[in-house]
Amino acid sequence: MPALRICEITDQPIPTPREETPDCHLCAVFANASAAPRSPFAPGEHLFRQGDPVRLVYRVLKGAVVSYRLLSDGRRQVTGFHLPGDFVGLEAGVEHATTAEALSAVHASAIERVELAERAVTDIGLARALWQITVRAFQRSEDHALILARQGATERVVAFLLDFAARQGHPEFIDLPMTRQDIADHVGLTIHTVSRTLSQLQTAGLIEARSTRHVRLLQRDRLDGICA
C-alpha cells in the first residue's frame, strides 16, 4: 500500500472533513471545493450521462452508484459500482464515457474538474492522490476484465461476490445495493443465469441468499477455490 492514504471505502457515511486525516489530500480538496455539496440524488437519478461534457467530479459520501455504457446494439454494460469513499467522473476525456446512476439515495460532494486540475499543478500531495485514484481505477478495470474472462457462470458470479465482499472488508454478510439485472450486465450473463447460479450456490450450501439484496457467504474457502 502506498504511503499516501486515501480514505477507506466502507458502507458507512464518510466522516466530516474535521474527522479526516491530514494526508487525505483529495478528501480535503473536496471539502473546500467551490461547488456546493449536492442534495441527495434519488434512486434512478443520473449524476451524469454518457456523452455529457465532463464538468464535475463527485465523491460519494453515502449510498451507491452504478456506472454503465450503452453499446451500439442497445445492450448495457455495467462497468462498475461505486460505494462511499469512491470518486466518480474522474476522466481524462472531454466527454463522459459512461452514465452514472444512483442505485439508492446518494449523497455526494462535487468539485469542478478545472478547479481540481488547477490545484494539482501546485499541490504535489493532491497530484499523488489523483495518481493513486487513477491506478486504483485501472486495477478495478483489470479485475472486471478477469471476471468477464472466466468461462463459467458460477466462476463469474462467485468472483463478483468475493470482490464486492473484499471492498466491504470481507464481511460474512454482504448487502448488494444493485439488482440482479445490474449484476448480470456487469458479469456478462443474463439475469436468469445469475438467479439460477445464486440458487445453485445456495443449494450447495456455499451461500445463503436471504433476499435478492442480502447474501451470506458461508464457505469462503470453497468459494475461493471456485475462482482459483
mmCIF file with all atom_site columns, C-alpha atoms in Angstrom:
data_model
loop_
_atom_site.group_PDB
_atom_site.id
_atom_site.type_symbol
_atom_site.label_atom_id
_atom_site.label_alt_id
_atom_site.label_comp_id
_atom_site.label_asym_id
_atom_site.label_entity_id
_atom_site.label_seq_id
_atom_site.pdbx_PDB_ins_code
_atom_site.Cartn_x
_atom_site.Cartn_y
_atom_site.Cartn_z
_atom_site.occupancy
_atom_site.B_iso_or_equiv
_atom_site.pdbx_formal_charge
_atom_site.auth_seq_id
_atom_site.auth_comp_id
_atom_site.auth_asym_id
_atom_site.auth_atom_id
_atom_site.pdbx_PDB_model_num
ATOM 1   C CA . MET A 1 1   ? 0.000   0.000   0.000   1.00 0.00 ? 1   MET A CA 1
ATOM 2   C CA . PRO A 1 2   ? 1.499   3.388   -0.948  1.00 0.00 ? 2   PRO A CA 1
ATOM 3   C CA . ALA A 1 3   ? 2.332   5.760   1.895   1.00 0.00 ? 3   ALA A CA 1
ATOM 4   C CA . LEU A 1 4   ? -0.329  8.249   0.809   1.00 0.00 ? 4   LEU A CA 1
ATOM 5   C CA . ARG A 1 5   ? -3.633  7.020   2.195   1.00 0.00 ? 5   ARG A CA 1
ATOM 6   C CA . ILE A 1 6   ? -6.977  7.776   0.603   1.00 0.00 ? 6   ILE A CA 1
ATOM 7   C CA . CYS A 1 7   ? -9.997  7.440   2.887   1.00 0.00 ? 7   CYS A CA 1
ATOM 8   C CA . GLU A 1 8   ? -11.013 3.795   3.147   1.00 0.00 ? 8   GLU A CA 1
ATOM 9   C CA . ILE A 1 9   ? -14.138 2.516   1.416   1.00 0.00 ? 9   ILE A CA 1
ATOM 10  C CA . THR A 1 10  ? -16.843 1.490   3.867   1.00 0.00 ? 10  THR A CA 1
ATOM 11  C CA . ASP A 1 11  ? -20.578 1.060   3.881   1.00 0.00 ? 11  ASP A CA 1
ATOM 12  C CA . GLN A 1 12  ? -20.875 3.818   6.472   1.00 0.00 ? 12  GLN A CA 1
ATOM 13  C CA . PRO A 1 13  ? -21.163 7.569   5.827   1.00 0.00 ? 13  PRO A CA 1
ATOM 14  C CA . ILE A 1 14  ? -17.786 9.221   5.273   1.00 0.00 ? 14  ILE A CA 1
ATOM 15  C CA . PRO A 1 15  ? -16.625 11.298  8.278   1.00 0.00 ? 15  PRO A CA 1
ATOM 16  C CA . THR A 1 16  ? -16.923 15.052  8.176   1.00 0.00 ? 16  THR A CA 1
ATOM 17  C CA . PRO A 1 17  ? -13.828 16.940  6.978   1.00 0.00 ? 17  PRO A CA 1
ATOM 18  C CA . ARG A 1 18  ? -12.728 17.664  10.575  1.00 0.00 ? 18  ARG A CA 1
ATOM 19  C CA . GLU A 1 19  ? -12.533 13.920  11.252  1.00 0.00 ? 19  GLU A CA 1
ATOM 20  C CA . GLU A 1 20  ? -10.482 13.123  8.135   1.00 0.00 ? 20  GLU A CA 1
ATOM 21  C CA . THR A 1 21  ? -6.771  12.513  8.373   1.00 0.00 ? 21  THR A CA 1
ATOM 22  C CA . PRO A 1 22  ? -4.483  15.369  7.262   1.00 0.00 ? 22  PRO A CA 1
ATOM 23  C CA . ASP A 1 23  ? -2.894  13.286  4.492   1.00 0.00 ? 23  ASP A CA 1
ATOM 24  C CA . CYS A 1 24  ? -6.224  12.693  2.773   1.00 0.00 ? 24  CYS A CA 1
ATOM 25  C CA . HIS A 1 25  ? -5.432  15.399  0.228   1.00 0.00 ? 25  HIS A CA 1
ATOM 26  C CA . LEU A 1 26  ? -8.198  14.651  -2.220  1.00 0.00 ? 26  LEU A CA 1
ATOM 27  C CA . CYS A 1 27  ? -10.800 14.484  0.545   1.00 0.00 ? 27  CYS A CA 1
ATOM 28  C CA . ALA A 1 28  ? -9.675  17.868  1.848   1.00 0.00 ? 28  ALA A CA 1
ATOM 29  C CA . VAL A 1 29  ? -9.900  19.403  -1.616  1.00 0.00 ? 29  VAL A CA 1
ATOM 30  C CA . PHE A 1 30  ? -13.486 18.212  -1.971  1.00 0.00 ? 30  PHE A CA 1
ATOM 31  C CA . ALA A 1 31  ? -14.323 19.586  1.470   1.00 0.00 ? 31  ALA A CA 1
ATOM 32  C CA . ASN A 1 32  ? -13.138 23.041  0.397   1.00 0.00 ? 32  ASN A CA 1
ATOM 33  C CA . ALA A 1 33  ? -14.341 22.968  -3.209  1.00 0.00 ? 33  ALA A CA 1
ATOM 34  C CA . SER A 1 34  ? -16.264 25.874  -4.658  1.00 0.00 ? 34  SER A CA 1
ATOM 35  C CA . ALA A 1 35  ? -19.002 23.517  -5.907  1.00 0.00 ? 35  ALA A CA 1
ATOM 36  C CA . ALA A 1 36  ? -21.512 23.056  -3.095  1.00 0.00 ? 36  ALA A CA 1
ATOM 37  C CA . PRO A 1 37  ? -22.397 19.518  -1.935  1.00 0.00 ? 37  PRO A CA 1
ATOM 38  C CA . ARG A 1 38  ? -25.337 18.148  -3.860  1.00 0.00 ? 38  ARG A CA 1
ATOM 39  C CA . SER A 1 39  ? -28.667 17.425  -2.246  1.00 0.00 ? 39  SER A CA 1
ATOM 40  C CA . PRO A 1 40  ? -29.352 13.661  -2.351  1.00 0.00 ? 40  PRO A CA 1
ATOM 41  C CA . PHE A 1 41  ? -29.660 12.050  -5.760  1.00 0.00 ? 41  PHE A CA 1
ATOM 42  C CA . ALA A 1 42  ? -32.834 9.977   -5.797  1.00 0.00 ? 42  ALA A CA 1
ATOM 43  C CA . PRO A 1 43  ? -32.640 6.301   -6.821  1.00 0.00 ? 43  PRO A CA 1
ATOM 44  C CA . GLY A 1 44  ? -32.501 6.194   -10.614 1.00 0.00 ? 44  GLY A CA 1
ATOM 45  C CA . GLU A 1 45  ? -31.308 9.807   -10.934 1.00 0.00 ? 45  GLU A CA 1
ATOM 46  C CA . HIS A 1 46  ? -28.226 10.411  -13.077 1.00 0.00 ? 46  HIS A CA 1
ATOM 47  C CA . LEU A 1 47  ? -25.131 12.143  -11.827 1.00 0.00 ? 47  LEU A CA 1
ATOM 48  C CA . PHE A 1 48  ? -24.158 12.430  -15.492 1.00 0.00 ? 48  PHE A CA 1
ATOM 49  C CA . ARG A 1 49  ? -24.864 10.649  -18.766 1.00 0.00 ? 49  ARG A CA 1
ATOM 50  C CA . GLN A 1 50  ? -22.667 9.029   -21.376 1.00 0.00 ? 50  GLN A CA 1
ATOM 51  C CA . GLY A 1 51  ? -21.590 11.716  -23.835 1.00 0.00 ? 51  GLY A CA 1
ATOM 52  C CA . ASP A 1 52  ? -22.150 14.644  -21.426 1.00 0.00 ? 52  ASP A CA 1
ATOM 53  C CA . PRO A 1 53  ? -19.277 17.127  -21.170 1.00 0.00 ? 53  PRO A CA 1
ATOM 54  C CA . VAL A 1 54  ? -17.094 16.380  -18.157 1.00 0.00 ? 54  VAL A CA 1
ATOM 55  C CA . ARG A 1 55  ? -17.597 19.244  -15.725 1.00 0.00 ? 55  ARG A CA 1
ATOM 56  C CA . LEU A 1 56  ? -17.852 17.874  -12.175 1.00 0.00 ? 56  LEU A CA 1
ATOM 57  C CA . VAL A 1 57  ? -16.046 15.124  -10.300 1.00 0.00 ? 57  VAL A CA 1
ATOM 58  C CA . TYR A 1 58  ? -18.073 13.555  -7.480  1.00 0.00 ? 58  TYR A CA 1
ATOM 59  C CA . ARG A 1 59  ? -17.127 11.941  -4.205  1.00 0.00 ? 59  ARG A CA 1
ATOM 60  C CA . VAL A 1 60  ? -19.749 9.508   -2.912  1.00 0.00 ? 60  VAL A CA 1
ATOM 61  C CA . LEU A 1 61  ? -20.499 10.167  0.746   1.00 0.00 ? 61  LEU A CA 1
ATOM 62  C CA . LYS A 1 62  ? -23.433 7.819   1.235   1.00 0.00 ? 62  LYS A CA 1
ATOM 63  C CA . GLY A 1 63  ? -25.311 5.371   -0.973  1.00 0.00 ? 63  GLY A CA 1
ATOM 64  C CA . ALA A 1 64  ? -24.181 3.548   -4.103  1.00 0.00 ? 64  ALA A CA 1
ATOM 65  C CA . VAL A 1 65  ? -23.779 4.465   -7.773  1.00 0.00 ? 65  VAL A CA 1
ATOM 66  C CA . VAL A 1 66  ? -23.666 2.248   -10.839 1.00 0.00 ? 66  VAL A CA 1
ATOM 67  C CA . SER A 1 67  ? -21.752 3.249   -13.957 1.00 0.00 ? 67  SER A CA 1
ATOM 68  C CA . TYR A 1 68  ? -22.593 1.745   -17.319 1.00 0.00 ? 68  TYR A CA 1
ATOM 69  C CA . ARG A 1 69  ? -22.045 2.116   -21.024 1.00 0.00 ? 69  ARG A CA 1
ATOM 70  C CA . LEU A 1 70  ? -24.710 1.701   -23.700 1.00 0.00 ? 70  LEU A CA 1
ATOM 71  C CA . LEU A 1 71  ? -23.335 -0.270  -26.633 1.00 0.00 ? 71  LEU A CA 1
ATOM 72  C CA . SER A 1 72  ? -24.176 0.365   -30.284 1.00 0.00 ? 72  SER A CA 1
ATOM 73  C CA . ASP A 1 73  ? -26.522 -2.633  -30.363 1.00 0.00 ? 73  ASP A CA 1
ATOM 74  C CA . GLY A 1 74  ? -28.540 -1.301  -27.422 1.00 0.00 ? 74  GLY A CA 1
ATOM 75  C CA . ARG A 1 75  ? -27.063 -3.596  -24.795 1.00 0.00 ? 75  ARG A CA 1
ATOM 76  C CA . ARG A 1 76  ? -25.951 -2.192  -21.453 1.00 0.00 ? 76  ARG A CA 1
ATOM 77  C CA . GLN A 1 77  ? -22.530 -2.961  -20.000 1.00 0.00 ? 77  GLN A CA 1
ATOM 78  C CA . VAL A 1 78  ? -22.155 -2.166  -16.305 1.00 0.00 ? 78  VAL A CA 1
ATOM 79  C CA . THR A 1 79  ? -18.574 -1.041  -15.791 1.00 0.00 ? 79  THR A CA 1
ATOM 80  C CA . GLY A 1 80  ? -18.586 -0.578  -12.029 1.00 0.00 ? 80  GLY A CA 1
ATOM 81  C CA . PHE A 1 81  ? -20.297 0.040   -8.722  1.00 0.00 ? 81  PHE A CA 1
ATOM 82  C CA . HIS A 1 82  ? -19.227 2.999   -6.584  1.00 0.00 ? 82  HIS A CA 1
ATOM 83  C CA . LEU A 1 83  ? -19.500 2.972   -2.791  1.00 0.00 ? 83  LEU A CA 1
ATOM 84  C CA . PRO A 1 84  ? -18.919 5.618   -0.091  1.00 0.00 ? 84  PRO A CA 1
ATOM 85  C CA . GLY A 1 85  ? -15.417 6.971   -0.461  1.00 0.00 ? 85  GLY A CA 1
ATOM 86  C CA . ASP A 1 86  ? -15.287 6.390   -4.221  1.00 0.00 ? 86  ASP A CA 1
ATOM 87  C CA . PHE A 1 87  ? -14.763 9.145   -6.776  1.00 0.00 ? 87  PHE A CA 1
ATOM 88  C CA . VAL A 1 88  ? -16.983 9.250   -9.857  1.00 0.00 ? 88  VAL A CA 1
ATOM 89  C CA . GLY A 1 89  ? -16.413 11.150  -13.073 1.00 0.00 ? 89  GLY A CA 1
ATOM 90  C CA . LEU A 1 90  ? -12.633 11.445  -12.844 1.00 0.00 ? 90  LEU A CA 1
ATOM 91  C CA . GLU A 1 91  ? -11.972 11.033  -16.565 1.00 0.00 ? 91  GLU A CA 1
ATOM 92  C CA . ALA A 1 92  ? -9.295  12.174  -18.981 1.00 0.00 ? 92  ALA A CA 1
ATOM 93  C CA . GLY A 1 93  ? -11.583 12.867  -21.951 1.00 0.00 ? 93  GLY A CA 1
ATOM 94  C CA . VAL A 1 94  ? -13.812 15.867  -22.530 1.00 0.00 ? 94  VAL A CA 1
ATOM 95  C CA . GLU A 1 95  ? -16.960 13.712  -22.523 1.00 0.00 ? 95  GLU A CA 1
ATOM 96  C CA . HIS A 1 96  ? -18.152 11.069  -20.073 1.00 0.00 ? 96  HIS A CA 1
ATOM 97  C CA . ALA A 1 97  ? -17.560 7.561   -21.410 1.00 0.00 ? 97  ALA A CA 1
ATOM 98  C CA . THR A 1 98  ? -20.243 6.134   -19.115 1.00 0.00 ? 98  THR A CA 1
ATOM 99  C CA . THR A 1 99  ? -23.505 7.026   -17.401 1.00 0.00 ? 99  THR A CA 1
ATOM 100 C CA . ALA A 1 100 ? -23.505 7.241   -13.587 1.00 0.00 ? 100 ALA A CA 1
ATOM 101 C CA . GLU A 1 101 ? -26.835 6.460   -11.908 1.00 0.00 ? 101 GLU A CA 1
ATOM 102 C CA . ALA A 1 102 ? -27.816 6.420   -8.234  1.00 0.00 ? 102 ALA A CA 1
ATOM 103 C CA . LEU A 1 103 ? -28.795 2.952   -7.014  1.00 0.00 ? 103 LEU A CA 1
ATOM 104 C CA . SER A 1 104 ? -30.129 4.362   -3.760  1.00 0.00 ? 104 SER A CA 1
ATOM 105 C CA . ALA A 1 105 ? -30.392 7.803   -2.207  1.00 0.00 ? 105 ALA A CA 1
ATOM 106 C CA . VAL A 1 106 ? -26.892 9.127   -2.846  1.00 0.00 ? 106 VAL A CA 1
ATOM 107 C CA . HIS A 1 107 ? -25.178 11.963  -1.017  1.00 0.00 ? 107 HIS A CA 1
ATOM 108 C CA . ALA A 1 108 ? -22.169 13.316  -2.877  1.00 0.00 ? 108 ALA A CA 1
ATOM 109 C CA . SER A 1 109 ? -19.865 16.296  -2.842  1.00 0.00 ? 109 SER A CA 1
ATOM 110 C CA . ALA A 1 110 ? -18.541 17.745  -6.070  1.00 0.00 ? 110 ALA A CA 1
ATOM 111 C CA . ILE A 1 111 ? -15.694 19.784  -7.487  1.00 0.00 ? 111 ILE A CA 1
ATOM 112 C CA . GLU A 1 112 ? -15.191 21.361  -10.891 1.00 0.00 ? 112 GLU A CA 1
ATOM 113 C CA . ARG A 1 113 ? -12.675 19.312  -12.861 1.00 0.00 ? 113 ARG A CA 1
ATOM 114 C CA . VAL A 1 114 ? -10.951 22.514  -13.971 1.00 0.00 ? 114 VAL A CA 1
ATOM 115 C CA . GLU A 1 115 ? -10.517 23.564  -10.341 1.00 0.00 ? 115 GLU A CA 1
ATOM 116 C CA . LEU A 1 116 ? -9.189  20.130  -9.422  1.00 0.00 ? 116 LEU A CA 1
ATOM 117 C CA . ALA A 1 117 ? -6.649  20.230  -12.254 1.00 0.00 ? 117 ALA A CA 1
ATOM 118 C CA . GLU A 1 118 ? -5.515  23.736  -11.351 1.00 0.00 ? 118 GLU A CA 1
ATOM 119 C CA . ARG A 1 119 ? -4.946  22.796  -7.713  1.00 0.00 ? 119 ARG A CA 1
ATOM 120 C CA . ALA A 1 120 ? -2.993  19.671  -8.684  1.00 0.00 ? 120 ALA A CA 1
ATOM 121 C CA . VAL A 1 121 ? -0.444  21.822  -10.557 1.00 0.00 ? 121 VAL A CA 1
ATOM 122 C CA . THR A 1 122 ? 0.822   23.375  -7.312  1.00 0.00 ? 122 THR A CA 1
ATOM 123 C CA . ASP A 1 123 ? -0.172  20.690  -4.767  1.00 0.00 ? 123 ASP A CA 1
ATOM 124 C CA . ILE A 1 124 ? 2.147   17.677  -5.009  1.00 0.00 ? 124 ILE A CA 1
ATOM 125 C CA . GLY A 1 125 ? 0.138   15.737  -2.449  1.00 0.00 ? 125 GLY A CA 1
ATOM 126 C CA . LEU A 1 126 ? -3.027  16.209  -4.470  1.00 0.00 ? 126 LEU A CA 1
ATOM 127 C CA . ALA A 1 127 ? -1.256  15.183  -7.667  1.00 0.00 ? 127 ALA A CA 1
ATOM 128 C CA . ARG A 1 128 ? -0.057  11.983  -5.967  1.00 0.00 ? 128 ARG A CA 1
ATOM 129 C CA . ALA A 1 129 ? -3.562  11.291  -4.656  1.00 0.00 ? 129 ALA A CA 1
ATOM 130 C CA . LEU A 1 130 ? -5.031  11.691  -8.134  1.00 0.00 ? 130 LEU A CA 1
ATOM 131 C CA . TRP A 1 131 ? -2.382  9.334   -9.488  1.00 0.00 ? 131 TRP A CA 1
ATOM 132 C CA . GLN A 1 132 ? -3.290  6.759   -6.835  1.00 0.00 ? 132 GLN A CA 1
ATOM 133 C CA . ILE A 1 133 ? -7.004  7.026   -7.638  1.00 0.00 ? 133 ILE A CA 1
ATOM 134 C CA . THR A 1 134 ? -6.203  6.563   -11.338 1.00 0.00 ? 134 THR A CA 1
ATOM 135 C CA . VAL A 1 135 ? -4.163  3.443   -10.561 1.00 0.00 ? 135 VAL A CA 1
ATOM 136 C CA . ARG A 1 136 ? -6.981  2.035   -8.447  1.00 0.00 ? 136 ARG A CA 1
ATOM 137 C CA . ALA A 1 137 ? -9.476  2.646   -11.242 1.00 0.00 ? 137 ALA A CA 1
ATOM 138 C CA . PHE A 1 138 ? -7.182  0.835   -13.662 1.00 0.00 ? 138 PHE A CA 1
ATOM 139 C CA . GLN A 1 139 ? -6.832  -2.080  -11.256 1.00 0.00 ? 139 GLN A CA 1
ATOM 140 C CA . ARG A 1 140 ? -10.614 -2.321  -10.898 1.00 0.00 ? 140 ARG A CA 1
ATOM 141 C CA . SER A 1 141 ? -10.937 -2.368  -14.684 1.00 0.00 ? 141 SER A CA 1
ATOM 142 C CA . GLU A 1 142 ? -8.440  -5.220  -14.801 1.00 0.00 ? 142 GLU A CA 1
ATOM 143 C CA . ASP A 1 143 ? -10.367 -7.094  -12.102 1.00 0.00 ? 143 ASP A CA 1
ATOM 144 C CA . HIS A 1 144 ? -13.568 -6.650  -14.092 1.00 0.00 ? 144 HIS A CA 1
ATOM 145 C CA . ALA A 1 145 ? -11.864 -7.930  -17.224 1.00 0.00 ? 145 ALA A CA 1
ATOM 146 C CA . LEU A 1 146 ? -10.728 -11.014 -15.289 1.00 0.00 ? 146 LEU A CA 1
ATOM 147 C CA . ILE A 1 147 ? -14.322 -11.691 -14.225 1.00 0.00 ? 147 ILE A CA 1
ATOM 148 C CA . LEU A 1 148 ? -15.505 -11.444 -17.833 1.00 0.00 ? 148 LEU A CA 1
ATOM 149 C CA . ALA A 1 149 ? -12.668 -13.726 -18.942 1.00 0.00 ? 149 ALA A CA 1
ATOM 150 C CA . ARG A 1 150 ? -13.926 -16.559 -16.759 1.00 0.00 ? 150 ARG A CA 1
ATOM 151 C CA . GLN A 1 151 ? -15.804 -19.118 -18.832 1.00 0.00 ? 151 GLN A CA 1
ATOM 152 C CA . GLY A 1 152 ? -18.314 -20.491 -16.329 1.00 0.00 ? 152 GLY A CA 1
ATOM 153 C CA . ALA A 1 153 ? -21.304 -18.640 -14.919 1.00 0.00 ? 153 ALA A CA 1
ATOM 154 C CA . THR A 1 154 ? -20.540 -19.963 -11.431 1.00 0.00 ? 154 THR A CA 1
ATOM 155 C CA . GLU A 1 155 ? -16.996 -18.586 -11.573 1.00 0.00 ? 155 GLU A CA 1
ATOM 156 C CA . ARG A 1 156 ? -18.215 -15.173 -12.705 1.00 0.00 ? 156 ARG A CA 1
ATOM 157 C CA . VAL A 1 157 ? -20.904 -14.852 -10.039 1.00 0.00 ? 157 VAL A CA 1
ATOM 158 C CA . VAL A 1 158 ? -18.642 -16.091 -7.246  1.00 0.00 ? 158 VAL A CA 1
ATOM 159 C CA . ALA A 1 159 ? -15.824 -13.790 -8.371  1.00 0.00 ? 159 ALA A CA 1
ATOM 160 C CA . PHE A 1 160 ? -18.248 -10.869 -8.250  1.00 0.00 ? 160 PHE A CA 1
ATOM 161 C CA . LEU A 1 161 ? -19.486 -11.749 -4.751  1.00 0.00 ? 161 LEU A CA 1
ATOM 162 C CA . LEU A 1 162 ? -15.955 -12.162 -3.389  1.00 0.00 ? 162 LEU A CA 1
ATOM 163 C CA . ASP A 1 163 ? -14.792 -8.935  -4.994  1.00 0.00 ? 163 ASP A CA 1
ATOM 164 C CA . PHE A 1 164 ? -17.717 -6.991  -3.587  1.00 0.00 ? 164 PHE A CA 1
ATOM 165 C CA . ALA A 1 165 ? -17.177 -8.536  -0.149  1.00 0.00 ? 165 ALA A CA 1
ATOM 166 C CA . ALA A 1 166 ? -13.499 -7.543  -0.306  1.00 0.00 ? 166 ALA A CA 1
ATOM 167 C CA . ARG A 1 167 ? -14.463 -3.940  -0.952  1.00 0.00 ? 167 ARG A CA 1
ATOM 168 C CA . GLN A 1 168 ? -16.563 -4.020  2.227   1.00 0.00 ? 168 GLN A CA 1
ATOM 169 C CA . GLY A 1 169 ? -13.829 -5.544  4.381   1.00 0.00 ? 169 GLY A CA 1
ATOM 170 C CA . HIS A 1 170 ? -14.605 -9.261  3.816   1.00 0.00 ? 170 HIS A CA 1
ATOM 171 C CA . PRO A 1 171 ? -17.764 -9.486  5.954   1.00 0.00 ? 171 PRO A CA 1
ATOM 172 C CA . GLU A 1 172 ? -19.776 -12.686 6.230   1.00 0.00 ? 172 GLU A CA 1
ATOM 173 C CA . PHE A 1 173 ? -22.958 -10.835 5.308   1.00 0.00 ? 173 PHE A CA 1
ATOM 174 C CA . ILE A 1 174 ? -22.942 -8.531  2.281   1.00 0.00 ? 174 ILE A CA 1
ATOM 175 C CA . ASP A 1 175 ? -25.625 -6.083  1.233   1.00 0.00 ? 175 ASP A CA 1
ATOM 176 C CA . LEU A 1 176 ? -25.973 -5.714  -2.508  1.00 0.00 ? 176 LEU A CA 1
ATOM 177 C CA . PRO A 1 177 ? -27.294 -2.274  -3.479  1.00 0.00 ? 177 PRO A CA 1
ATOM 178 C CA . MET A 1 178 ? -27.694 -3.366  -7.090  1.00 0.00 ? 178 MET A CA 1
ATOM 179 C CA . THR A 1 179 ? -30.357 -5.519  -8.774  1.00 0.00 ? 179 THR A CA 1
ATOM 180 C CA . ARG A 1 180 ? -29.671 -8.919  -10.267 1.00 0.00 ? 180 ARG A CA 1
ATOM 181 C CA . GLN A 1 181 ? -30.026 -7.301  -13.678 1.00 0.00 ? 181 GLN A CA 1
ATOM 182 C CA . ASP A 1 182 ? -27.205 -4.927  -12.727 1.00 0.00 ? 182 ASP A CA 1
ATOM 183 C CA . ILE A 1 183 ? -25.077 -7.898  -11.697 1.00 0.00 ? 183 ILE A CA 1
ATOM 184 C CA . ALA A 1 184 ? -25.910 -9.705  -14.940 1.00 0.00 ? 184 ALA A CA 1
ATOM 185 C CA . ASP A 1 185 ? -24.915 -6.683  -17.014 1.00 0.00 ? 185 ASP A CA 1
ATOM 186 C CA . HIS A 1 186 ? -21.670 -6.461  -15.036 1.00 0.00 ? 186 HIS A CA 1
ATOM 187 C CA . VAL A 1 187 ? -20.564 -10.091 -15.358 1.00 0.00 ? 187 VAL A CA 1
ATOM 188 C CA . GLY A 1 188 ? -21.804 -10.594 -18.930 1.00 0.00 ? 188 GLY A CA 1
ATOM 189 C CA . LEU A 1 189 ? -24.629 -13.031 -18.179 1.00 0.00 ? 189 LEU A CA 1
ATOM 190 C CA . THR A 1 190 ? -28.431 -12.995 -18.403 1.00 0.00 ? 190 THR A CA 1
ATOM 191 C CA . ILE A 1 191 ? -30.489 -12.251 -15.316 1.00 0.00 ? 191 ILE A CA 1
ATOM 192 C CA . HIS A 1 192 ? -31.908 -15.784 -15.475 1.00 0.00 ? 192 HIS A CA 1
ATOM 193 C CA . THR A 1 193 ? -28.406 -17.269 -15.395 1.00 0.00 ? 193 THR A CA 1
ATOM 194 C CA . VAL A 1 194 ? -27.407 -15.106 -12.433 1.00 0.00 ? 194 VAL A CA 1
ATOM 195 C CA . SER A 1 195 ? -30.549 -16.064 -10.500 1.00 0.00 ? 195 SER A CA 1
ATOM 196 C CA . ARG A 1 196 ? -30.081 -19.758 -11.307 1.00 0.00 ? 196 ARG A CA 1
ATOM 197 C CA . THR A 1 197 ? -26.412 -19.645 -10.296 1.00 0.00 ? 197 THR A CA 1
ATOM 198 C CA . LEU A 1 198 ? -27.213 -17.993 -6.956  1.00 0.00 ? 198 LEU A CA 1
ATOM 199 C CA . SER A 1 199 ? -29.848 -20.663 -6.320  1.00 0.00 ? 199 SER A CA 1
ATOM 200 C CA . GLN A 1 200 ? -27.335 -23.407 -7.123  1.00 0.00 ? 200 GLN A CA 1
ATOM 201 C CA . LEU A 1 201 ? -24.757 -21.885 -4.781  1.00 0.00 ? 201 LEU A CA 1
ATOM 202 C CA . GLN A 1 202 ? -27.371 -21.760 -2.027  1.00 0.00 ? 202 GLN A CA 1
ATOM 203 C CA . THR A 1 203 ? -28.419 -25.369 -2.636  1.00 0.00 ? 203 THR A CA 1
ATOM 204 C CA . ALA A 1 204 ? -24.759 -26.389 -2.392  1.00 0.00 ? 204 ALA A CA 1
ATOM 205 C CA . GLY A 1 205 ? -24.518 -24.671 0.978   1.00 0.00 ? 205 GLY A CA 1
ATOM 206 C CA . LEU A 1 206 ? -21.954 -22.115 -0.194  1.00 0.00 ? 206 LEU A CA 1
ATOM 207 C CA . ILE A 1 207 ? -24.115 -19.033 0.312   1.00 0.00 ? 207 ILE A CA 1
ATOM 208 C CA . GLU A 1 208 ? -27.386 -18.073 1.932   1.00 0.00 ? 208 GLU A CA 1
ATOM 209 C CA . ALA A 1 209 ? -29.437 -15.626 -0.114  1.00 0.00 ? 209 ALA A CA 1
ATOM 210 C CA . ARG A 1 210 ? -31.744 -14.152 2.500   1.00 0.00 ? 210 ARG A CA 1
ATOM 211 C CA . SER A 1 211 ? -33.256 -11.913 -0.175  1.00 0.00 ? 211 SER A CA 1
ATOM 212 C CA . THR A 1 212 ? -32.268 -10.581 -3.584  1.00 0.00 ? 212 THR A CA 1
ATOM 213 C CA . ARG A 1 213 ? -30.142 -7.931  -1.859  1.00 0.00 ? 213 ARG A CA 1
ATOM 214 C CA . HIS A 1 214 ? -28.689 -9.752  1.164   1.00 0.00 ? 214 HIS A CA 1
ATOM 215 C CA . VAL A 1 215 ? -26.213 -12.616 0.814   1.00 0.00 ? 215 VAL A CA 1
ATOM 216 C CA . ARG A 1 216 ? -24.317 -14.565 3.450   1.00 0.00 ? 216 ARG A CA 1
ATOM 217 C CA . LEU A 1 217 ? -21.035 -16.150 2.389   1.00 0.00 ? 217 LEU A CA 1
ATOM 218 C CA . LEU A 1 218 ? -20.937 -19.498 4.214   1.00 0.00 ? 218 LEU A CA 1
ATOM 219 C CA . GLN A 1 219 ? -17.926 -21.468 2.975   1.00 0.00 ? 219 GLN A CA 1
ATOM 220 C CA . ARG A 1 220 ? -15.311 -18.909 1.994   1.00 0.00 ? 220 ARG A CA 1
ATOM 221 C CA . ASP A 1 221 ? -12.592 -21.487 1.318   1.00 0.00 ? 221 ASP A CA 1
ATOM 222 C CA . ARG A 1 222 ? -14.745 -23.355 -1.179  1.00 0.00 ? 222 ARG A CA 1
ATOM 223 C CA . LEU A 1 223 ? -15.839 -20.087 -2.784  1.00 0.00 ? 223 LEU A CA 1
ATOM 224 C CA . ASP A 1 224 ? -12.208 -19.022 -3.096  1.00 0.00 ? 224 ASP A CA 1
ATOM 225 C CA . GLY A 1 225 ? -11.438 -22.420 -4.633  1.00 0.00 ? 225 GLY A CA 1
ATOM 226 C CA . ILE A 1 226 ? -14.010 -21.883 -7.373  1.00 0.00 ? 226 ILE A CA 1
ATOM 227 C CA . CYS A 1 227 ? -12.101 -18.822 -8.557  1.00 0.00 ? 227 CYS A CA 1
ATOM 228 C CA . ALA A 1 228 ? -8.625  -20.228 -8.025  1.00 0.00 ? 228 ALA A CA 1
#
